[in-house]
Tab-separated table of C-alpha atoms and ligand atoms in Angstrom:
chain	number	residue	atom	x	y	z
A	1	MET	CA	-38.004	-30.984	88.576
A	2	HIS	CA	-37.318	-34.392	88.577
A	3	ASP	CA	-38.584	-37.939	87.074
A	4	VAL	CA	-39.620	-40.848	89.414
A	5	LEU	CA	-38.264	-43.960	87.576
A	6	PRO	CA	-39.772	-47.317	87.749
A	7	ALA	CA	-37.141	-48.509	90.254
A	8	ASP	CA	-38.466	-45.804	92.758
A	9	SER	CA	-42.126	-45.551	91.871
A	10	GLY	CA	-43.126	-48.460	94.043
A	11	LEU	CA	-41.868	-46.891	96.982
A	12	TRP	CA	-43.974	-43.842	96.187
A	13	ARG	CA	-46.887	-45.918	95.804
A	14	HIS	CA	-46.273	-47.591	99.136
A	15	LEU	CA	-46.218	-44.310	100.828
A	16	GLU	CA	-49.217	-42.842	99.046
A	17	ASP	CA	-51.278	-46.063	99.930
A	18	ILE	CA	-50.411	-45.905	103.614
A	19	VAL	CA	-51.055	-42.140	103.571
A	20	GLN	CA	-54.647	-42.679	101.952
A	21	ASP	CA	-55.333	-45.391	104.014
A	22	VAL	CA	-54.743	-43.264	107.281
A	23	LEU	CA	-56.643	-40.306	105.979
A	24	ASP	CA	-59.725	-42.624	105.280
A	25	GLY	CA	-59.649	-43.939	108.831
A	26	TYR	CA	-60.052	-40.428	110.053
A	27	GLY	CA	-63.052	-39.617	107.834
A	28	TYR	CA	-61.362	-37.252	105.409
A	29	ARG	CA	-62.455	-37.106	101.773
A	30	GLU	CA	-60.290	-36.275	98.760
A	31	ILE	CA	-60.409	-33.072	96.863
A	32	ARG	CA	-58.852	-32.238	93.531
A	33	VAL	CA	-58.011	-28.671	92.669
A	34	PRO	CA	-56.324	-27.353	89.553
A	35	VAL	CA	-52.525	-27.060	89.419
A	36	MET	CA	-52.927	-23.535	88.396
A	37	GLU	CA	-54.913	-20.593	89.793
A	38	LYS	CA	-55.055	-16.863	89.283
A	39	THR	CA	-51.859	-15.284	90.590
A	40	GLU	CA	-53.956	-12.997	92.917
A	41	LEU	CA	-55.303	-15.957	94.776
A	42	PHE	CA	-51.802	-16.784	95.972
A	43	SER	CA	-50.423	-13.336	96.698
A	44	ARG	CA	-53.258	-12.447	98.686
A	45	SER	CA	-53.515	-15.783	100.716
A	46	ILE	CA	-49.884	-16.536	101.172
A	47	GLY	CA	-48.902	-12.870	101.632
A	48	GLU	CA	-47.130	-10.380	99.354
A	49	VAL	CA	-44.195	-10.060	101.633
A	50	THR	CA	-43.171	-13.926	101.560
A	51	ASP	CA	-40.301	-15.674	99.842
A	52	ILE	CA	-42.930	-17.670	98.092
A	53	VAL	CA	-44.595	-14.688	96.533
A	54	GLU	CA	-41.743	-12.518	96.286
A	55	LYS	CA	-39.559	-14.664	94.363
A	56	GLU	CA	-40.577	-18.354	93.915
A	57	MET	CA	-43.775	-18.466	91.976
A	58	TYR	CA	-44.147	-19.510	88.242
A	59	THR	CA	-46.203	-17.001	86.951
A	60	PHE	CA	-47.208	-16.382	83.525
A	61	GLU	CA	-49.759	-14.570	81.242
A	62	ASP	CA	-52.221	-16.885	79.355
A	63	ARG	CA	-53.496	-15.974	75.989
A	64	ASN	CA	-56.248	-13.719	77.362
A	65	GLY	CA	-53.601	-11.859	79.356
A	66	ASP	CA	-54.761	-13.132	82.549
A	67	SER	CA	-51.852	-13.669	84.995
A	68	LEU	CA	-51.856	-17.408	86.311
A	69	THR	CA	-49.468	-19.247	88.643
A	70	LEU	CA	-48.655	-22.802	89.131
A	71	ARG	CA	-49.763	-23.508	92.624
A	72	PRO	CA	-46.922	-23.338	95.207
A	73	GLU	CA	-49.321	-24.927	97.729
A	74	ALA	CA	-53.087	-26.034	97.779
A	75	THR	CA	-54.640	-24.412	100.702
A	76	ALA	CA	-55.472	-21.610	98.791
A	77	GLY	CA	-56.908	-23.595	96.043
A	78	CYS	CA	-58.941	-25.448	98.528
A	79	VAL	CA	-60.406	-22.391	100.072
A	80	ARG	CA	-61.126	-20.795	96.454
A	81	ALA	CA	-62.926	-24.098	95.699
A	82	GLY	CA	-64.989	-24.087	98.981
A	83	VAL	CA	-65.893	-20.512	98.596
A	84	GLU	CA	-66.978	-21.149	94.759
A	85	HIS	CA	-69.244	-24.309	95.586
A	86	GLY	CA	-70.668	-23.208	98.873
A	87	LEU	CA	-68.978	-26.031	100.880
A	88	PHE	CA	-68.615	-23.934	103.992
A	89	HIS	CA	-72.302	-22.952	104.422
A	90	ASN	CA	-73.405	-24.416	107.809
A	91	GLN	CA	-71.004	-27.358	107.050
A	92	GLU	CA	-67.911	-28.835	108.360
A	93	GLN	CA	-65.617	-30.214	105.864
A	94	ARG	CA	-62.571	-32.553	106.143
A	95	VAL	CA	-60.550	-32.943	102.987
A	96	TRP	CA	-57.275	-33.971	101.701
A	97	TYR	CA	-55.305	-33.683	98.480
A	98	ARG	CA	-52.261	-35.053	96.851
A	99	GLY	CA	-50.114	-33.573	93.865
A	100	PRO	CA	-47.247	-31.573	92.425
A	101	MET	CA	-46.670	-28.059	93.814
A	102	PHE	CA	-44.148	-25.560	92.111
A	103	ARG	CA	-41.796	-23.140	93.759
A	104	HIS	CA	-38.731	-21.707	91.919
A	105	GLU	CA	-36.196	-22.362	94.900
A	106	ARG	CA	-32.551	-23.315	94.722
A	107	PRO	CA	-32.659	-26.902	94.387
A	108	GLN	CA	-30.841	-29.110	96.768
A	109	LYS	CA	-31.366	-32.482	98.460
A	110	GLY	CA	-35.068	-32.442	99.585
A	111	ARG	CA	-35.763	-29.230	97.760
A	112	TYR	CA	-37.005	-29.203	94.309
A	113	ARG	CA	-38.973	-26.883	91.892
A	114	GLN	CA	-41.620	-29.407	91.379
A	115	PHE	CA	-42.363	-31.464	94.466
A	116	HIS	CA	-45.308	-33.360	95.771
A	117	GLN	CA	-47.456	-32.830	98.892
A	118	VAL	CA	-50.276	-34.789	100.592
A	119	GLY	CA	-52.274	-32.054	102.590
A	120	ALA	CA	-55.479	-32.151	104.677
A	121	GLU	CA	-57.750	-29.196	105.643
A	122	VAL	CA	-60.531	-28.798	107.977
A	123	PHE	CA	-63.020	-26.092	107.817
A	124	GLY	CA	-65.990	-24.846	110.108
A	125	LEU	CA	-64.410	-26.107	113.451
A	126	ALA	CA	-62.818	-23.729	115.779
A	127	GLY	CA	-61.701	-25.677	118.807
A	128	PRO	CA	-58.017	-26.939	119.797
A	129	ASP	CA	-59.529	-30.680	119.156
A	130	VAL	CA	-58.989	-30.054	115.468
A	131	ASP	CA	-55.739	-28.796	115.763
A	132	VAL	CA	-54.702	-32.072	117.605
A	133	GLU	CA	-56.580	-34.264	115.360
A	134	LEU	CA	-54.330	-32.884	112.497
A	135	MET	CA	-51.203	-33.692	114.496
A	136	LEU	CA	-52.442	-37.030	115.377
A	137	ILE	CA	-53.156	-37.891	111.779
A	138	SER	CA	-49.358	-36.892	111.013
A	139	ARG	CA	-48.280	-39.042	113.891
A	140	ALA	CA	-50.455	-41.923	112.314
A	141	PHE	CA	-48.469	-41.509	109.161
A	142	TRP	CA	-45.015	-41.689	110.870
A	143	GLN	CA	-46.399	-44.905	112.886
A	144	ARG	CA	-47.521	-46.504	109.805
A	145	LEU	CA	-44.354	-45.738	107.911
A	146	GLY	CA	-41.959	-46.705	110.585
A	147	LEU	CA	-40.628	-43.153	110.914
A	148	GLU	CA	-41.731	-42.149	114.363
A	149	GLU	CA	-38.309	-42.377	115.619
A	150	ASN	CA	-36.996	-40.012	112.909
A	151	VAL	CA	-39.275	-36.983	113.298
A	152	GLU	CA	-40.233	-34.648	116.248
A	153	LEU	CA	-43.252	-31.876	116.672
A	154	HIS	CA	-42.651	-28.419	117.059
A	155	LEU	CA	-45.427	-26.303	118.289
A	156	ASN	CA	-46.244	-22.536	118.491
A	157	THR	CA	-49.125	-20.046	118.595
A	158	LEU	CA	-49.478	-16.910	116.577
A	159	GLY	CA	-52.293	-15.484	118.292
A	160	ASN	CA	-54.981	-13.778	116.304
A	161	ALA	CA	-54.913	-10.622	114.210
A	162	ASP	CA	-55.065	-8.158	117.073
A	163	GLU	CA	-52.693	-9.882	119.274
A	164	ARG	CA	-50.217	-10.105	116.431
A	165	ALA	CA	-50.622	-6.388	115.432
A	166	ASN	CA	-49.707	-5.401	119.117
A	167	HIS	CA	-46.786	-7.599	119.176
A	168	ARG	CA	-45.746	-6.449	115.784
A	169	GLU	CA	-45.571	-2.978	116.906
A	170	GLU	CA	-43.443	-3.752	119.970
A	171	LEU	CA	-41.259	-6.067	117.674
A	172	VAL	CA	-40.650	-3.305	115.053
A	173	ARG	CA	-39.596	-0.886	117.735
A	174	PHE	CA	-37.174	-3.574	119.028
A	175	LEU	CA	-35.670	-4.443	115.623
A	176	VAL	CA	-35.341	-0.842	114.839
A	177	ARG	CA	-33.320	-0.230	117.975
A	178	HIS	CA	-30.888	-3.332	117.284
A	179	ALA	CA	-30.861	-2.911	113.199
A	180	GLU	CA	-27.058	-2.409	113.056
A	181	ARG	CA	-26.744	-6.011	114.409
A	182	LEU	CA	-29.070	-7.695	112.066
A	183	ASP	CA	-28.246	-9.444	108.805
A	184	ALA	CA	-29.249	-7.548	105.591
A	185	ALA	CA	-32.304	-9.689	104.719
A	186	SER	CA	-33.722	-9.220	108.251
A	187	CYS	CA	-33.127	-5.521	108.042
A	188	GLU	CA	-35.154	-5.222	104.846
A	189	ARG	CA	-37.927	-7.080	106.530
A	190	ILE	CA	-38.284	-4.853	109.657
A	191	HIS	CA	-41.252	-3.025	108.439
A	192	SER	CA	-42.592	-5.323	105.758
A	193	ASN	CA	-42.723	-8.663	107.673
A	194	PRO	CA	-41.110	-8.499	111.016
A	195	MET	CA	-42.351	-11.744	111.899
A	196	ARG	CA	-40.290	-13.434	109.545
A	197	VAL	CA	-37.064	-11.873	111.133
A	198	LEU	CA	-37.824	-14.168	113.885
A	199	ASP	CA	-37.077	-17.139	111.517
A	200	SER	CA	-33.753	-15.774	110.527
A	201	LYS	CA	-31.021	-18.269	110.006
A	202	SER	CA	-27.987	-15.723	110.912
A	203	ALA	CA	-26.306	-16.296	114.324
A	204	GLN	CA	-25.839	-12.856	115.071
A	205	THR	CA	-29.479	-11.932	114.297
A	206	ARG	CA	-30.535	-14.881	116.429
A	207	GLU	CA	-28.342	-13.767	119.328
A	208	VAL	CA	-30.251	-10.172	119.134
A	209	LEU	CA	-33.674	-11.929	118.981
A	210	LEU	CA	-33.138	-13.679	122.221
A	211	GLU	CA	-34.198	-10.379	123.938
A	212	ALA	CA	-37.054	-9.665	121.402
A	213	PRO	CA	-40.670	-9.251	122.609
A	214	ARG	CA	-42.355	-12.555	122.518
A	215	LEU	CA	-45.814	-12.867	120.851
A	216	TRP	CA	-46.882	-15.265	124.015
A	217	ASP	CA	-46.854	-12.164	126.205
A	218	PHE	CA	-49.442	-10.435	123.903
A	219	LEU	CA	-51.896	-13.468	123.807
A	220	GLY	CA	-55.354	-12.679	125.285
A	221	GLU	CA	-57.296	-15.039	127.188
A	222	ALA	CA	-59.124	-16.870	124.414
A	223	SER	CA	-55.893	-17.547	122.426
A	224	ARG	CA	-54.069	-18.593	125.592
A	225	VAL	CA	-56.825	-21.092	126.504
A	226	HIS	CA	-56.861	-22.447	122.855
A	227	PHE	CA	-53.239	-23.096	123.232
A	228	GLU	CA	-53.293	-24.666	126.350
A	229	GLY	CA	-56.079	-26.892	124.954
A	230	VAL	CA	-53.888	-28.041	122.296
A	231	GLN	CA	-51.008	-28.949	124.462
A	232	TYR	CA	-53.372	-30.676	127.117
A	233	MET	CA	-54.865	-32.789	124.372
A	234	LEU	CA	-51.512	-33.611	122.952
A	235	GLU	CA	-50.329	-34.793	126.128
A	236	ALA	CA	-53.423	-36.670	126.724
A	237	ALA	CA	-52.718	-38.553	123.490
A	238	GLY	CA	-49.233	-39.163	124.498
A	239	VAL	CA	-47.619	-37.082	121.724
A	240	SER	CA	-44.553	-35.292	122.734
A	241	PHE	CA	-43.692	-31.697	121.444
A	242	THR	CA	-41.376	-29.065	121.715
A	243	LEU	CA	-42.508	-25.484	122.155
A	244	ASN	CA	-40.713	-23.271	119.861
A	245	HIS	CA	-41.785	-19.607	119.966
A	246	SER	CA	-39.470	-18.901	116.993
A	247	LEU	CA	-41.780	-21.107	114.733
A	248	VAL	CA	-43.475	-18.622	112.389
A	249	ARG	CA	-44.047	-20.735	109.077
A	250	GLY	CA	-43.223	-19.097	105.725
A	251	LEU	CA	-46.994	-18.156	104.845
A	252	ASP	CA	-48.946	-15.253	106.163
A	253	TYR	CA	-52.400	-16.813	106.591
A	254	TYR	CA	-51.824	-18.445	109.951
A	255	THR	CA	-53.679	-17.666	113.210
A	256	ARG	CA	-53.098	-19.258	116.645
A	257	THR	CA	-51.672	-22.965	116.381
A	258	VAL	CA	-48.824	-23.706	114.065
A	259	PHE	CA	-46.741	-26.770	113.989
A	260	GLU	CA	-44.004	-28.656	112.173
A	261	TRP	CA	-42.620	-32.181	112.053
A	262	VAL	CA	-38.905	-31.812	111.736
A	263	THR	CA	-36.133	-34.518	111.108
A	264	ARG	CA	-32.503	-34.351	111.675
A	265	ASP	CA	-31.860	-37.046	108.956
A	266	LEU	CA	-32.049	-35.016	105.856
A	267	GLY	CA	-29.702	-32.066	106.406
A	268	ALA	CA	-30.853	-28.520	105.798
A	269	GLN	CA	-34.409	-29.544	104.492
A	270	GLY	CA	-35.556	-31.037	107.762
A	271	THR	CA	-39.189	-30.062	107.729
A	272	VAL	CA	-41.280	-32.894	106.389
A	273	CYS	CA	-44.947	-31.580	107.382
A	274	GLY	CA	-45.987	-28.116	108.435
A	275	GLY	CA	-49.334	-26.621	109.150
A	276	GLY	CA	-51.573	-24.906	111.534
A	277	ARG	CA	-55.054	-22.764	111.800
A	278	TYR	CA	-55.954	-20.176	109.590
A	279	ASP	CA	-59.174	-18.725	110.917
A	280	GLY	CA	-58.986	-15.464	108.584
A	281	LEU	CA	-58.462	-16.833	105.166
A	282	VAL	CA	-61.874	-17.983	104.047
A	283	GLY	CA	-63.242	-14.433	104.837
A	284	LEU	CA	-60.230	-12.810	102.997
A	285	LEU	CA	-60.753	-14.670	100.018
A	286	GLY	CA	-64.526	-13.611	99.802
A	287	GLY	CA	-66.314	-16.340	101.892
A	288	ARG	CA	-68.338	-16.042	105.193
A	289	GLU	CA	-65.908	-16.122	108.099
A	290	THR	CA	-64.934	-19.845	108.601
A	291	PRO	CA	-62.422	-21.380	111.103
A	292	ALA	CA	-59.946	-23.559	109.332
A	293	ALA	CA	-56.795	-25.465	109.974
A	294	GLY	CA	-54.541	-27.865	108.039
A	295	PHE	CA	-51.240	-29.293	107.095
A	296	ALA	CA	-49.177	-30.455	104.093
A	297	MET	CA	-46.184	-32.718	103.807
A	298	GLY	CA	-43.488	-32.965	101.429
A	299	LEU	CA	-43.504	-36.490	99.740
A	300	GLU	CA	-39.983	-36.425	98.465
A	301	ARG	CA	-38.463	-35.851	101.945
A	302	LEU	CA	-40.495	-38.765	103.214
A	303	VAL	CA	-39.199	-41.134	100.330
A	304	LEU	CA	-35.669	-39.881	100.989
A	305	LEU	CA	-36.237	-40.972	104.684
A	306	LEU	CA	-37.663	-44.254	103.854
A	307	GLN	CA	-34.739	-44.926	101.365
A	308	GLN	CA	-32.321	-43.970	103.989
A	309	LYS	CA	-33.839	-46.479	106.140
A	310	GLY	CA	-33.318	-49.307	103.674
A	311	VAL	CA	-37.124	-49.608	102.894
A	312	ALA	CA	-37.633	-50.844	99.258
A	313	ALA	CA	-40.993	-51.826	97.616
A	314	ASP	CA	-41.161	-55.442	96.531
A	315	ASP	CA	-43.020	-54.778	93.288
A	316	ALA	CA	-41.123	-57.244	91.192
A	317	PRO	CA	-43.163	-59.938	89.462
A	318	HIS	CA	-44.119	-63.028	91.222
A	319	VAL	CA	-43.421	-65.400	88.419
A	320	TYR	CA	-41.566	-65.046	85.096
A	321	LEU	CA	-42.832	-67.389	82.425
A	322	VAL	CA	-40.037	-69.170	80.229
A	323	SER	CA	-40.861	-70.885	77.337
A	324	ALA	CA	-39.600	-72.832	74.209
A	325	ALA	CA	-40.512	-71.204	70.585
A	326	ASP	CA	-43.796	-71.700	68.898
A	327	THR	CA	-46.396	-74.036	70.510
A	328	ALA	CA	-44.903	-73.705	73.829
A	329	ARG	CA	-44.626	-69.869	73.622
A	330	ALA	CA	-48.377	-69.656	72.564
A	331	GLN	CA	-49.322	-71.979	75.646
A	332	ALA	CA	-47.426	-69.751	77.828
A	333	LEU	CA	-49.218	-66.600	76.875
A	334	VAL	CA	-52.558	-68.444	77.355
A	335	LEU	CA	-51.355	-69.785	80.517
A	336	ALA	CA	-50.254	-66.463	82.112
A	337	GLU	CA	-53.711	-64.847	81.160
A	338	ALA	CA	-55.433	-67.891	83.061
A	339	LEU	CA	-53.227	-67.108	86.107
A	340	ARG	CA	-53.863	-63.534	86.079
A	341	ALA	CA	-57.641	-64.142	85.752
A	342	ALA	CA	-57.503	-66.619	88.579
A	343	LEU	CA	-55.218	-64.923	90.829
A	344	PRO	CA	-55.779	-61.051	90.539
A	345	ALA	CA	-52.916	-60.309	92.975
A	346	LEU	CA	-50.217	-62.160	91.098
A	347	ARG	CA	-47.848	-60.248	89.090
A	348	VAL	CA	-47.008	-62.350	85.937
A	349	GLN	CA	-44.322	-61.340	83.433
A	350	THR	CA	-44.167	-63.413	80.218
A	351	HIS	CA	-40.962	-63.727	78.287
A	352	CYS	CA	-41.366	-61.929	74.753
A	353	GLY	CA	-38.967	-61.941	71.926
A	354	GLU	CA	-35.950	-64.025	71.151
A	355	GLY	CA	-33.762	-65.952	73.473
A	356	GLY	CA	-32.872	-69.655	74.304
A	357	PHE	CA	-33.347	-70.897	77.808
A	358	LYS	CA	-30.205	-69.583	79.281
A	359	ALA	CA	-30.900	-66.032	78.180
A	360	GLN	CA	-34.600	-66.242	79.242
A	361	PHE	CA	-33.602	-67.447	82.839
A	362	ARG	CA	-31.071	-64.558	82.934
A	363	ARG	CA	-33.862	-62.144	82.248
A	364	ALA	CA	-36.228	-64.036	84.682
A	365	ASP	CA	-33.617	-63.192	87.358
A	366	ARG	CA	-33.098	-59.670	86.440
A	367	SER	CA	-36.695	-59.072	86.547
A	368	GLY	CA	-36.638	-59.979	90.224
A	369	ALA	CA	-39.403	-62.541	89.936
A	370	HIS	CA	-39.633	-65.173	92.761
A	371	TYR	CA	-40.275	-68.123	90.567
A	372	ALA	CA	-39.640	-68.955	86.897
A	373	LEU	CA	-42.517	-71.027	85.253
A	374	VAL	CA	-41.248	-73.120	82.607
A	375	VAL	CA	-43.096	-74.390	79.545
A	376	GLY	CA	-40.545	-76.223	77.450
A	377	GLU	CA	-41.298	-78.535	74.444
A	378	GLU	CA	-41.861	-81.550	76.906
A	379	GLU	CA	-43.909	-79.671	79.403
A	380	ALA	CA	-46.111	-78.353	76.484
A	381	GLN	CA	-46.622	-81.899	75.180
A	382	ARG	CA	-47.331	-83.228	78.703
A	383	GLY	CA	-49.675	-80.389	79.791
A	384	GLU	CA	-47.342	-79.634	82.694
A	385	VAL	CA	-45.319	-76.598	83.920
A	386	SER	CA	-41.949	-76.521	85.841
A	387	VAL	CA	-41.777	-74.348	88.879
A	388	LYS	CA	-38.263	-72.956	89.517
A	389	PRO	CA	-37.446	-70.925	92.633
A	390	LEU	CA	-35.272	-68.018	91.710
A	391	ARG	CA	-34.849	-66.633	95.150
A	392	GLY	CA	-34.379	-68.204	98.538
A	393	GLY	CA	-33.357	-71.658	97.574
A	394	GLY	CA	-35.748	-74.725	96.874
A	395	SER	CA	-35.844	-77.170	94.131
A	396	GLN	CA	-37.644	-77.389	90.964
A	397	GLN	CA	-40.884	-79.122	90.708
A	398	THR	CA	-43.135	-80.085	87.784
A	399	VAL	CA	-46.786	-80.050	88.125
A	400	ALA	CA	-49.787	-80.634	86.132
A	401	ARG	CA	-51.307	-77.659	84.531
A	402	GLU	CA	-54.626	-78.027	86.515
A	403	GLY	CA	-52.868	-77.911	89.810
A	404	LEU	CA	-50.534	-74.884	88.990
A	405	ILE	CA	-53.162	-72.307	90.383
A	406	GLU	CA	-53.452	-74.147	93.692
A	407	ARG	CA	-49.649	-74.458	93.992
A	408	LEU	CA	-48.917	-70.900	93.492
A	409	ARG	CA	-51.411	-70.009	96.070
A	410	GLN	CA	-49.534	-72.137	98.490
A	411	LEU	CA	-46.246	-70.850	97.333
A	412	LEU	CA	-46.917	-67.047	97.506
A	413	SER	CA	-48.999	-65.637	100.094
A	414	LEU	CA	-50.778	-63.287	97.786
A	415	ARG	CA	-52.518	-60.023	98.893
A	416	ALA	CA	-54.393	-57.978	96.386
A	417	GLY	CA	-53.303	-54.516	95.380
A	418	ALA	CA	-50.457	-52.498	96.765
A	419	PRO	CA	-46.801	-53.533	96.310
A	420	ARG	CA	-45.252	-54.745	99.506
A	421	VAL	CA	-42.344	-53.520	101.268
A	422	ALA	CA	-39.030	-55.364	102.256
A	423	GLY	CA	-35.954	-53.965	103.839
A	424	ASP	CA	-34.596	-53.292	107.312
A	425	GLY	CA	-36.766	-50.373	108.044
A	426	ASN	CA	-39.561	-50.840	110.756
A	427	ILE	CA	-42.073	-51.709	108.270
A	428	SER	CA	-43.182	-55.245	108.701
A	429	SER	CA	-42.712	-57.582	105.764
A	430	GLU	CA	-44.099	-60.982	106.449
A	431	SER	CA	-42.401	-63.698	104.158
A	432	GLU	CA	-43.556	-63.848	100.532
A	433	HIS	CA	-43.334	-67.493	100.438
A	434	GLY	CA	-45.995	-69.333	102.088
B	501	HAM	P1	-45.059	-25.448	103.646
B	501	HAM	O1	-44.475	-25.462	104.835
B	501	HAM	O2	-44.742	-24.205	102.537
B	501	HAM	O3	-46.702	-25.361	103.996
B	501	HAM	O4	-44.975	-26.604	102.747
B	501	HAM	C1	-45.160	-27.986	103.571
B	501	HAM	C2	-44.250	-28.960	103.170
B	501	HAM	O5	-44.047	-29.314	101.853
B	501	HAM	C3	-43.044	-28.694	103.913
B	501	HAM	O6	-42.795	-28.890	105.223
B	501	HAM	C4	-41.895	-29.531	102.962
B	501	HAM	O7	-42.028	-30.791	103.558
B	501	HAM	C5	-42.701	-29.507	101.768
B	501	HAM	N1	-42.145	-28.641	100.707
B	501	HAM	C6	-42.037	-27.330	100.580
B	501	HAM	N2	-41.261	-26.959	99.800
B	501	HAM	C7	-40.825	-27.829	98.989
B	501	HAM	C8	-39.768	-27.948	98.131
B	501	HAM	N3	-39.341	-26.818	97.298
B	501	HAM	N4	-39.272	-29.160	97.770
B	501	HAM	C9	-39.773	-30.292	98.343
B	501	HAM	N5	-40.557	-30.190	99.468
B	501	HAM	C10	-40.962	-29.028	99.806
B	501	HAM	C11	-47.793	-25.353	103.036
B	501	HAM	O8	-47.633	-25.457	101.786
B	501	HAM	C12	-49.154	-25.181	103.614
B	501	HAM	N6	-49.959	-25.164	102.614
B	501	HAM	C13	-49.415	-26.220	104.516
B	501	HAM	C14	-50.703	-26.092	105.246
B	501	HAM	C15	-51.887	-26.684	104.775
B	501	HAM	N7	-51.163	-25.212	106.123
B	501	HAM	C16	-52.384	-25.336	106.266
B	501	HAM	N8	-52.865	-26.074	105.560
């Protein structure tokens, strides 16, 4: 579990703002569910024989003796909330969420015990168009973030419950026949979760699996048509993808379409986004049968990718007020208030505490501010302010107090709200200086 320090939080906000903007553009609405739920909710939905439920959950008893778990993911919570509040009765729902998730994994670059996801879920729509919409949303994230070149889409179908059961029978038979050549973890899963064996990282196991029966050969007409529909629409939308029949995902609730966006730029933890269809989960958790699909992406991994590309948020103050003591200091505070009121997007930092001009300019520089506004004794008497560029050259000018707001408006092209981003990533950054 880690801290996000002020030096990095600007980039987090940049990422979160873009993601939120994209989701707004697709008509998704935010849902906020609790960070803990009854343990049973996760074990039933994610699956008893999964890494998450077997060894990664933060589970404890509360004072009433109820077993609670810090959410390892939010799909189960969304379904629980939807059933509880009747959101699925003859309605479609398109929702998104953001927040911390908890998994007791071995920490390494890109893998943490508290991490953050943004996810989206759609309920009540059964067609391949929704699956594709979810992939288009994620593509829009990469486009807006300048990460399109860094990720690729992997696609698979897991069929429906019957098709999987038929495949499973054959797969178990195959695995038993080749058990002596499988790695130990895979051997243990032959009967409990044979699909997960397909995901094994062991080279020898992977070699054995080349001959394993493929789920695709067990698909019925409807599942095949669905999967073809997904591929057809992805192609129509110009999204390239790789078919990957060993893509099985680490959670048991999926049916039919599953997908992952992976990058080669983060070492072992290369999956930045994963999701798929889960038509059986609402029914499993006590609701009326409702088709559903969704995805979630790991924000830490995206922040790492952005940092690797040299993208940095520009959230430093625009101006830093330097002032002489006493009267001039009071005037500087009043002036700063007037500037903030007149220019809401302006970031103004005033010098507080001791320090002569030299020390104040040092601080102004360290703050990253673009301009120092100087209210010395002379300026205070004459009702003037000196504007001294701290970055990118230019000479100091003295302006009358009344003209300052207009002058700053000219100097800085101000945009309300989010910190802007500079760097050599693909994110555009028009010049801060007007
Ligand atoms: P997931 O594949 O378990 O799926 O997680 C989604 C993403 O969360 C991963 O691709 C990864 O980027 C990030 N992530 C997972 N574990 C960690 C970790 N320990 N540290 C950092 N990042 C991590 C789900 O959670 C499903 N609920 C997705 C979904 C939504 N499927 C349908 N709807």
